[in-house]
PDB file of C-alpha atoms and ligand atoms in Angstrom:
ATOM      1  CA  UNK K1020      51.490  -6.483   3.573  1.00  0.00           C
ATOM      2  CA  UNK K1021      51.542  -8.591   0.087  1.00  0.00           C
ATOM      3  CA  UNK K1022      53.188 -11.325   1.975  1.00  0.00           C
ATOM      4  CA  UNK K1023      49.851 -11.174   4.350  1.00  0.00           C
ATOM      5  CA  UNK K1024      47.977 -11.179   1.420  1.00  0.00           C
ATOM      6  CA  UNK K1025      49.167 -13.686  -0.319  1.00  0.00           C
ATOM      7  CA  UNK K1026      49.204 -15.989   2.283  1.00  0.00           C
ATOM      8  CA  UNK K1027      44.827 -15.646   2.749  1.00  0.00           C
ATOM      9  CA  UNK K1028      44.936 -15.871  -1.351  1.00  0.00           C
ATOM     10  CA  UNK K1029      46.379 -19.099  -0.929  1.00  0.00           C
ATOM     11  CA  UNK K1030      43.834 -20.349   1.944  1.00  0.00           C
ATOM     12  CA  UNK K1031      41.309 -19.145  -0.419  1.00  0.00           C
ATOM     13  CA  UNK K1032      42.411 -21.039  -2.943  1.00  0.00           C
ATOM     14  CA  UNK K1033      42.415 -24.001  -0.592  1.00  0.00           C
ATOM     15  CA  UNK K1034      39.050 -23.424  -0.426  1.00  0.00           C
ATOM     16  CA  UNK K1035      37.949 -22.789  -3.361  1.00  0.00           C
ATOM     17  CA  UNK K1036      39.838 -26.018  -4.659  1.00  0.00           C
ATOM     18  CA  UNK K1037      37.647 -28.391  -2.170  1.00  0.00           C
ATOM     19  CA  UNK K1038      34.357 -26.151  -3.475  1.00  0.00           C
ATOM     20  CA  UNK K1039      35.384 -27.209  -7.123  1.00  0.00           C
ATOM     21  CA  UNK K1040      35.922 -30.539  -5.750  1.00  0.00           C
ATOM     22  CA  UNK K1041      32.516 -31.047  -3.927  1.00  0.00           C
ATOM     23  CA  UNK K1042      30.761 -29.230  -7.211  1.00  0.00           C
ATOM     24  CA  UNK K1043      32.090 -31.858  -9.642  1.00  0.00           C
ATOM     25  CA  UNK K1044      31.392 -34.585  -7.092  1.00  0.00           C
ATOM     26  CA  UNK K1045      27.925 -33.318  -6.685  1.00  0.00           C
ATOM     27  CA  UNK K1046      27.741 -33.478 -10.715  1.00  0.00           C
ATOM     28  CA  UNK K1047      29.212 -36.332 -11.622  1.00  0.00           C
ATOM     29  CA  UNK K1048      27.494 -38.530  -8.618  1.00  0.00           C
ATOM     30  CA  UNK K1049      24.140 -39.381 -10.355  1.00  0.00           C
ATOM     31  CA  UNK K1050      25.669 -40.210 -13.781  1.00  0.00           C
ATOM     32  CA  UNK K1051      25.641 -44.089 -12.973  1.00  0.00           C
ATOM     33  CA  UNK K1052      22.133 -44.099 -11.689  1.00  0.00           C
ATOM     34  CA  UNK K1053      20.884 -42.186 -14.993  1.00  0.00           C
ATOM     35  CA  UNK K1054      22.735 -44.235 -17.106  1.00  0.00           C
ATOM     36  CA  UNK K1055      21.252 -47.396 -14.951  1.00  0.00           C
ATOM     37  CA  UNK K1056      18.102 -45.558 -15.577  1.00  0.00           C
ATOM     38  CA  UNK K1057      18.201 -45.758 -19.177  1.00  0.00           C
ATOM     39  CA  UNK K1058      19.532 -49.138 -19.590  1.00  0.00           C
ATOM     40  CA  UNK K1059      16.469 -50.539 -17.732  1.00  0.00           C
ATOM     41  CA  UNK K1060      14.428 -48.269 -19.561  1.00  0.00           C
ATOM     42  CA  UNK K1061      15.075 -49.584 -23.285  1.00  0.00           C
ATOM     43  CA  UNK K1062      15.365 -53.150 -21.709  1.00  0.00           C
ATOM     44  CA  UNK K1063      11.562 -52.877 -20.504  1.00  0.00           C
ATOM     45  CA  UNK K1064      10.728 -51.192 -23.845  1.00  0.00           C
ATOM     46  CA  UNK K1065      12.082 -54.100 -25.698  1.00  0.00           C
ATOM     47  CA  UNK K1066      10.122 -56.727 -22.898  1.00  0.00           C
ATOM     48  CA  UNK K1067       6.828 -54.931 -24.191  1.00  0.00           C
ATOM     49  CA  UNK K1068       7.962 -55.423 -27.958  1.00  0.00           C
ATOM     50  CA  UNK K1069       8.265 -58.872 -26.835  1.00  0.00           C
ATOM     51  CA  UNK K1070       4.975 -59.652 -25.164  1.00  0.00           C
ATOM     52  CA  UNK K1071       3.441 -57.743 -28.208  1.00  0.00           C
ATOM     53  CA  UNK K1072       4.882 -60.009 -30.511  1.00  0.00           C
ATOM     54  CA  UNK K1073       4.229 -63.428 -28.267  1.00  0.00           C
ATOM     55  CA  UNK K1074       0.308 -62.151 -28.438  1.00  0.00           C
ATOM     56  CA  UNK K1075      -0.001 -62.132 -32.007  1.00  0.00           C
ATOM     57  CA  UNK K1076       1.944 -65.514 -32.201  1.00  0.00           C
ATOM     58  CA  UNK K1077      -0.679 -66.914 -29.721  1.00  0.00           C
ATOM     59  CA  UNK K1078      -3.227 -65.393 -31.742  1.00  0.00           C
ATOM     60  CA  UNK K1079      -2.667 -66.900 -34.606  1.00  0.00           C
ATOM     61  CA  UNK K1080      -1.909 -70.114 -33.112  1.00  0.00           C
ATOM     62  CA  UNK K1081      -5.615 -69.776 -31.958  1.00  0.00           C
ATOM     63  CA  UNK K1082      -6.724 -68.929 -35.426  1.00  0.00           C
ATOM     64  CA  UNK K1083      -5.200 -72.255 -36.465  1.00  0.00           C
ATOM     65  CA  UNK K1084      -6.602 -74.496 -34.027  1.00  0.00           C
ATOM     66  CA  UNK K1085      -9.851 -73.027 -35.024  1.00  0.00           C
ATOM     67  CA  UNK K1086      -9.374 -73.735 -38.618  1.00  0.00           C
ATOM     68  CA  UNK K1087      -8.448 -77.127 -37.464  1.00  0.00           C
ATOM     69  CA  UNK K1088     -11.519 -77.933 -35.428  1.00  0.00           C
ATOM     70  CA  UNK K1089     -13.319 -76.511 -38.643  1.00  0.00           C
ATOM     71  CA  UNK K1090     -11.781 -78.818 -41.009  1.00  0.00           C
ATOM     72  CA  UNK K1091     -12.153 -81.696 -38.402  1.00  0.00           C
ATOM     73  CA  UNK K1092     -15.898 -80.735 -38.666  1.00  0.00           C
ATOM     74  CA  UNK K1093     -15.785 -80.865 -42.678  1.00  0.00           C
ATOM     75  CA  UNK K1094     -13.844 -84.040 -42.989  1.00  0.00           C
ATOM     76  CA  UNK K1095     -16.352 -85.975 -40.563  1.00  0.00           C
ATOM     77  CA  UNK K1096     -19.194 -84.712 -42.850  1.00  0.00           C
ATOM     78  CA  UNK K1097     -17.305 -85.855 -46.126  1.00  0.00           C
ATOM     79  CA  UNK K1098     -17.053 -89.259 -44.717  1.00  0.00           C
ATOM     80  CA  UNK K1099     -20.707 -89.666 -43.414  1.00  0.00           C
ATOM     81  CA  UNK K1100     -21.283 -88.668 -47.079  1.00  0.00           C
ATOM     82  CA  UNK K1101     -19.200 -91.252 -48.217  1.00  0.00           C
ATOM     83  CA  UNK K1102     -21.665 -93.857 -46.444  1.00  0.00           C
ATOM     84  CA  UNK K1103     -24.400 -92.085 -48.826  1.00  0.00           C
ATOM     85  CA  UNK K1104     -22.801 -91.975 -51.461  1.00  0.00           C
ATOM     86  CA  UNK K1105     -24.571 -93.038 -54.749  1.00  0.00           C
ATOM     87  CA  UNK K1106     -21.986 -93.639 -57.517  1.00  0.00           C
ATOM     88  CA  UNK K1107     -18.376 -94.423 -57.657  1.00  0.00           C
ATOM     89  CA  UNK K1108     -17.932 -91.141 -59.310  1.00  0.00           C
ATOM     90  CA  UNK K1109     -18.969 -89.332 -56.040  1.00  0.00           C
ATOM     91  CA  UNK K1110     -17.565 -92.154 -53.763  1.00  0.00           C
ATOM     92  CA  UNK K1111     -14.159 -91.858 -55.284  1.00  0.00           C
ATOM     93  CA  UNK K1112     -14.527 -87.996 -55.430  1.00  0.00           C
ATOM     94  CA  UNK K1113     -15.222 -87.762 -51.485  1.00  0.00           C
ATOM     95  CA  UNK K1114     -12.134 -90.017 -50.418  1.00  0.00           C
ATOM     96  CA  UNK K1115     -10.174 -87.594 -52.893  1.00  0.00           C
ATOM     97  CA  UNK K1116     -11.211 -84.888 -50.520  1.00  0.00           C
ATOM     98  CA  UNK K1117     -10.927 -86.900 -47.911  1.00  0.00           C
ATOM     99  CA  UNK K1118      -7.590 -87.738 -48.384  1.00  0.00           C
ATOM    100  CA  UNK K1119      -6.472 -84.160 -48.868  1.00  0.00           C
ATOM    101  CA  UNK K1120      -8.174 -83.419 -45.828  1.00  0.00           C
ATOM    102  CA  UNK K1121      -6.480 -85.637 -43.619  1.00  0.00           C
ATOM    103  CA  UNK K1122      -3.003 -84.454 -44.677  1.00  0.00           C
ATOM    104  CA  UNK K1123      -3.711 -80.531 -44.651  1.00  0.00           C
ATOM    105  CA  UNK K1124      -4.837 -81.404 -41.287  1.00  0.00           C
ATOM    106  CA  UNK K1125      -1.755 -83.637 -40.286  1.00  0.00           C
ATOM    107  CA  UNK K1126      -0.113 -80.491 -41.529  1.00  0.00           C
ATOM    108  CA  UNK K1127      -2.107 -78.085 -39.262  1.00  0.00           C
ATOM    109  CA  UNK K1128      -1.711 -80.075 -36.451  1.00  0.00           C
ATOM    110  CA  UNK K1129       2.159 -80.186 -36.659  1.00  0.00           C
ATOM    111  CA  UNK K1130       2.478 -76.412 -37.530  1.00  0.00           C
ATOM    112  CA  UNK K1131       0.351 -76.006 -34.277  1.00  0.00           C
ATOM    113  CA  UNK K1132       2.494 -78.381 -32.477  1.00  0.00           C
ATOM    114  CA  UNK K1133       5.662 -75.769 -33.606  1.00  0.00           C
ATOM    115  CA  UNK K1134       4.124 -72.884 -32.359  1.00  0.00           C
ATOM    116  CA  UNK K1135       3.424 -74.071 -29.173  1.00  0.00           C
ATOM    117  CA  UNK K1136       6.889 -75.046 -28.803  1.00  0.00           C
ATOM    118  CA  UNK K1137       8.008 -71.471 -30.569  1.00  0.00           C
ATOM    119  CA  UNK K1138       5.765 -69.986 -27.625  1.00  0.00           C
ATOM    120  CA  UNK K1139       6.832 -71.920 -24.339  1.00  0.00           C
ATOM    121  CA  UNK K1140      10.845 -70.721 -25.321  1.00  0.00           C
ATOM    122  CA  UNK K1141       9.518 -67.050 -25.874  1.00  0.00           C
ATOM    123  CA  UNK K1142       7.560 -67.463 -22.431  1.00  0.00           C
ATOM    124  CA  UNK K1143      10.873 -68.413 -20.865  1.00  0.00           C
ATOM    125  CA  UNK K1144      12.940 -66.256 -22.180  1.00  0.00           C
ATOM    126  CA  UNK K1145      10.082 -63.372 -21.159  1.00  0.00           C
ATOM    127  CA  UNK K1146      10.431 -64.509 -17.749  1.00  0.00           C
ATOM    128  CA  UNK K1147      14.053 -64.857 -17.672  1.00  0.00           C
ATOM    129  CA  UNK K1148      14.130 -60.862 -18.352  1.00  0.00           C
ATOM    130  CA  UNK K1149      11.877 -59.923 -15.906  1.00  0.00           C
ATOM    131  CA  UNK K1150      13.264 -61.170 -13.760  1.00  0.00           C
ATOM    132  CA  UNK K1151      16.990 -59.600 -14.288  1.00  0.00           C
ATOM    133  CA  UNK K1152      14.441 -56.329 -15.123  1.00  0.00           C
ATOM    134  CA  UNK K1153      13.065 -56.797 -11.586  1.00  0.00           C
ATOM    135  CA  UNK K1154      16.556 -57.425 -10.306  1.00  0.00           C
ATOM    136  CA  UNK K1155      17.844 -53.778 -11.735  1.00  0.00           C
ATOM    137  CA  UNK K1156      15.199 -52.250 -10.694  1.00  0.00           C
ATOM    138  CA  UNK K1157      15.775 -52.983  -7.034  1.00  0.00           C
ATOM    139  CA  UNK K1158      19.705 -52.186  -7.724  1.00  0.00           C
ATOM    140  CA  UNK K1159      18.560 -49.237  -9.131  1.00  0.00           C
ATOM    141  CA  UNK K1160      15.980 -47.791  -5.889  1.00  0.00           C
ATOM    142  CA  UNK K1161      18.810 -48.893  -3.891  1.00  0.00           C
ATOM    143  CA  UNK K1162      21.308 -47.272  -5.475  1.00  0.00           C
ATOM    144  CA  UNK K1163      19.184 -43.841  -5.901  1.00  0.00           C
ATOM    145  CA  UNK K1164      18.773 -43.953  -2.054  1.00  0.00           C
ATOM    146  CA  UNK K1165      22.453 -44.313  -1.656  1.00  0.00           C
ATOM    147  CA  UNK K1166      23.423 -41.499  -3.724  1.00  0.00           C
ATOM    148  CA  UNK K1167      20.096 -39.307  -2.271  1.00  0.00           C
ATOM    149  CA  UNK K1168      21.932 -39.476   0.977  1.00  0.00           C
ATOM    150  CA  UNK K1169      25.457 -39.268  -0.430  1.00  0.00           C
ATOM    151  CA  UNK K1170      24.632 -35.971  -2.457  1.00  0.00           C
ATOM    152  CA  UNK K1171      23.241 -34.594   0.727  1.00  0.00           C
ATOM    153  CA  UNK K1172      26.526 -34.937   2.643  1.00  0.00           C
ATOM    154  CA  UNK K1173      27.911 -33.379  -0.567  1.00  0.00           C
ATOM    155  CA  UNK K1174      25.921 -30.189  -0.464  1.00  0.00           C
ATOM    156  CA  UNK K1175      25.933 -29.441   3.294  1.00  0.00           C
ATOM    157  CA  UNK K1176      29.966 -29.188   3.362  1.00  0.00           C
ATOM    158  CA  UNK K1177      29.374 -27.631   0.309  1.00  0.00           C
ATOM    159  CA  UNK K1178      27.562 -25.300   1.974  1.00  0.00           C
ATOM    160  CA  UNK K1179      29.746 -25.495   5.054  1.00  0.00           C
ATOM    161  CA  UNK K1180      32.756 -24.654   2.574  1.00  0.00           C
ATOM    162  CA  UNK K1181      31.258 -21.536   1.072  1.00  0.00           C
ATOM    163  CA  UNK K1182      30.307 -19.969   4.457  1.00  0.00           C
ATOM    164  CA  UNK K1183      34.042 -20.372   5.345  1.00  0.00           C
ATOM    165  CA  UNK K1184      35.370 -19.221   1.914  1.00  0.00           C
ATOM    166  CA  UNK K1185      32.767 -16.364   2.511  1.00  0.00           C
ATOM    167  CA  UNK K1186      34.183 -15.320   6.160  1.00  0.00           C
ATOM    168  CA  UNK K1187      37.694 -15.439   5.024  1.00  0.00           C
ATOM    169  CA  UNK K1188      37.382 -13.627   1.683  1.00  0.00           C
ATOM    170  CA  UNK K1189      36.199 -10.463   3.790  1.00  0.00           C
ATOM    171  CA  UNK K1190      39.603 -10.293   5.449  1.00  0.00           C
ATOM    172  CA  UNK K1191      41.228 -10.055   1.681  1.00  0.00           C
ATOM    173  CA  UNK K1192      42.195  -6.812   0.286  1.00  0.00           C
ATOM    174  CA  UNK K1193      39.695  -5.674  -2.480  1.00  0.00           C
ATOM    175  CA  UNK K1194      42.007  -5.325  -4.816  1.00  0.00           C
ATOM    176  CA  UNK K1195      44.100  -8.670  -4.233  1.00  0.00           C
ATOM    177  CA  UNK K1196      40.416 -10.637  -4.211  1.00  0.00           C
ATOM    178  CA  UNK K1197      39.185  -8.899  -7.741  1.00  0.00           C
ATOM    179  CA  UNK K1198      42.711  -9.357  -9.118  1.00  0.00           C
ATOM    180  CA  UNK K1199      42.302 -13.666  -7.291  1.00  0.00           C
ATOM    181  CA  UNK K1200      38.870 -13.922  -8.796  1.00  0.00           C
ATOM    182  CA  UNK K1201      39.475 -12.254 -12.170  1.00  0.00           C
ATOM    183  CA  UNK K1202      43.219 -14.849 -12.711  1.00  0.00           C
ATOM    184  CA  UNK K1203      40.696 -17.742 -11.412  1.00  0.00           C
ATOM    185  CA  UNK K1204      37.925 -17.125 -13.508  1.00  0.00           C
ATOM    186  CA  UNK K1205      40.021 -17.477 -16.485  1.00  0.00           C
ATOM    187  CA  UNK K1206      41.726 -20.933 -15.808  1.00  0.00           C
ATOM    188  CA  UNK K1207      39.906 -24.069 -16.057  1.00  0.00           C
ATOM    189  CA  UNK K1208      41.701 -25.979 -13.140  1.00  0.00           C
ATOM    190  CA  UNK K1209      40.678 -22.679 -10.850  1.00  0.00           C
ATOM    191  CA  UNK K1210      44.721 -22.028  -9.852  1.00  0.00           C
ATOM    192  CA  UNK K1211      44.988 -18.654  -9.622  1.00  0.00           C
ATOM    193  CA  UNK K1212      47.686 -18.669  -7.166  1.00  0.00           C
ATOM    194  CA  UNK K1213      51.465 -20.808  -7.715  1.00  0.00           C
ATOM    195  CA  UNK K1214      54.269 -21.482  -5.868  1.00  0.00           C
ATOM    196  CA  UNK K1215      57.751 -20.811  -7.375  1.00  0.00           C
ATOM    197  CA  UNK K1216      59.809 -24.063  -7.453  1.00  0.00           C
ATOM    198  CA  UNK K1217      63.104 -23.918  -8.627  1.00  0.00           C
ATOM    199  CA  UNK K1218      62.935 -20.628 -10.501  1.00  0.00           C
ATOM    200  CA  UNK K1219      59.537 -22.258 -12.023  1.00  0.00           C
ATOM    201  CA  UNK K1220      56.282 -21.040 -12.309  1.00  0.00           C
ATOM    202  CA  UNK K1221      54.433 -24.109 -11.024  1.00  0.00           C
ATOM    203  CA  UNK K1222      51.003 -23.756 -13.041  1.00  0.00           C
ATOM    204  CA  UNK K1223      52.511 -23.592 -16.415  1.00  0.00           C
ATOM    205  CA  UNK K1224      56.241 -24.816 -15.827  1.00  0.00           C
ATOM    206  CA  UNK K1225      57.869 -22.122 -17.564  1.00  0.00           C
ATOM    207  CA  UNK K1226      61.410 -21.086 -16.349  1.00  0.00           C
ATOM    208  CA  UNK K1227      61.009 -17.433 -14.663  1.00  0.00           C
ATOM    209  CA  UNK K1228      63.391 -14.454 -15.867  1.00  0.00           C
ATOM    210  CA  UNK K1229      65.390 -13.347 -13.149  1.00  0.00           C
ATOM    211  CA  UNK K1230      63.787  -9.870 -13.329  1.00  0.00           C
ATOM    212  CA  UNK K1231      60.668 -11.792 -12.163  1.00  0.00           C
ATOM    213  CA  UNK K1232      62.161 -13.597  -9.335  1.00  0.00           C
ATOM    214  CA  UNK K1233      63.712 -10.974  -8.032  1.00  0.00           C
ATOM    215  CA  UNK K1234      60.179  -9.037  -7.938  1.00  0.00           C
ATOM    216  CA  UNK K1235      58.722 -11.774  -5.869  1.00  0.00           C
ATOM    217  CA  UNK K1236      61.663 -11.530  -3.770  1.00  0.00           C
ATOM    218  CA  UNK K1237      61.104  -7.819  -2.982  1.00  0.00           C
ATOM    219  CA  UNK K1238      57.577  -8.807  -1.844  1.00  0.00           C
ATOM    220  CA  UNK K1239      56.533  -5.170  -2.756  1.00  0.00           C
ATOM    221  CA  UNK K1240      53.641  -5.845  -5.188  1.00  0.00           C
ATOM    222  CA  UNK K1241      51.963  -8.948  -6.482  1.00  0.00           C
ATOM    223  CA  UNK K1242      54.172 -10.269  -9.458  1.00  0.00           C
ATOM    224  CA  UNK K1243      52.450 -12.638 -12.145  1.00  0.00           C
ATOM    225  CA  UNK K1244      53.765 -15.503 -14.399  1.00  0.00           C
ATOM    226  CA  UNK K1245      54.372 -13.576 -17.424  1.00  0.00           C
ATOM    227  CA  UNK K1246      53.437 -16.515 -19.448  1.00  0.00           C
ATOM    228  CA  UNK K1247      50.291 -17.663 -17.631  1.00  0.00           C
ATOM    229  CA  UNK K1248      49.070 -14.478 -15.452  1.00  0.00           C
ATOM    230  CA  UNK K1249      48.711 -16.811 -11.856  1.00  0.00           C
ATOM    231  CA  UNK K1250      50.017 -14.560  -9.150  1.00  0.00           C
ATOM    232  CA  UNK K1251      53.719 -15.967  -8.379  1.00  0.00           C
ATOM    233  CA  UNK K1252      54.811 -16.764  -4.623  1.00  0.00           C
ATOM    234  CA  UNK K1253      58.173 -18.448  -3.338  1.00  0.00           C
TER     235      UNK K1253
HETATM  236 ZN1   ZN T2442      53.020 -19.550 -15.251  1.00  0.00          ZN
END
């Protein structure tokens, strides 16, 4: 009778080992994808910081040719000017300003010169990322397909697993299952049922009194590890 007993405990256990299995599987399978998911996600963010900040460069590269074509505009007035000029005073004054002109300019020019430079290596380097971006972002629809169709293998034996568990757990004595389920719930690996090896419980590895072995040897009544509760067989 216990020995019948204890031999569907431990098919249930079989069971319920693969079920734990699949579950954890079933958890743990999309972790890789989310974490893809995130890296991709801060790696656009930081793109868009990028393009933000290549705008205003461009923008105030704009602002300085402007300024540029201004002053270009002011210096060729100055030196029409200096064909009208009257005195030497004013002559002299106007190639002063002239002067002054020309190198602020030179210095425009060059600063321009820099930015456009600044702005072709951030264009590059915005291109280089999107297209690795582009590159993880197929990765990442591939590999969300692959693991679509891997989780639903997953749950159907999961499924098919729990219908089995199911049909075999109502051929269990009530009071063996309750006293299974209530050992199970309480340990984290799910053992609820050990074999004896060498005199040793073999979920917790504690040497078993000979009282206790001889118990299990009777096969009258279930006998538990007295140090971790799992329901002893030999
Ligand atoms: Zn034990």
């Amino acid at each position: 009778m216990i020995a019948e007993q204890i031999a569907l405990l431990k098919e249930l256990q079989t069971y319920d080992l693969r079920i734990l299995a699949l579950k954890n599987r079933i958890d743990t399978l999309p972790l890789g994808v989310k974490q893809l998911k995130e890296k991709i996600e801060k790696e656009s963010k930081g793109l868009e910081e990028k393009k933000k900040e290549t705008q205003a460069a461009e923008l105030a590269r704009r602002k300085l040719e402007l300024e540029l074509r201004e002053k270009e505009e002011s210096l060729r007035k100055f030196q029409l000017q200096l064909n009208e000029a009257k005195t030497n005073k004013e002559y002299s004054t106007l190639l002063q300003q002239i002067k002054e002109l020309k190198e602020t300019n030179s210095q425009r020019e060059s600063r321009i010169l820099e930015m456009l430079d600044e702005q072709d290596a951030l264009h590059q380097q915005e291109g280089k990322e999107l297209s690795l971006l582009k590159e993880e972002n197929e990765k990442l629809s591939e590999e969300e397909k692959r693991i679509a169709a891997e989780l639903e293998i997953l749950k159907s034996q999961l499924t098919e697993e729990a219908n089995k568990r199911k049909l075999l757990s109502a051929n269990v004595n009530k009071a063996a299952l309750s006293l299974y389920e209530k050992i199970r719930g309480s340990k984290k690996n799910d053992l609820a049922i050990v074999q004896i090896r060498a005199e040793t419980c073999s979920g917790c590895f504690m040497k078993l009194p000979s009282s206790v072995m001889e118990n299990v040897r009777k096969g009258k009544e279930f006998v538990l590890c007295e140090n971790c509760s799992r329901i002893l067989y030999l």
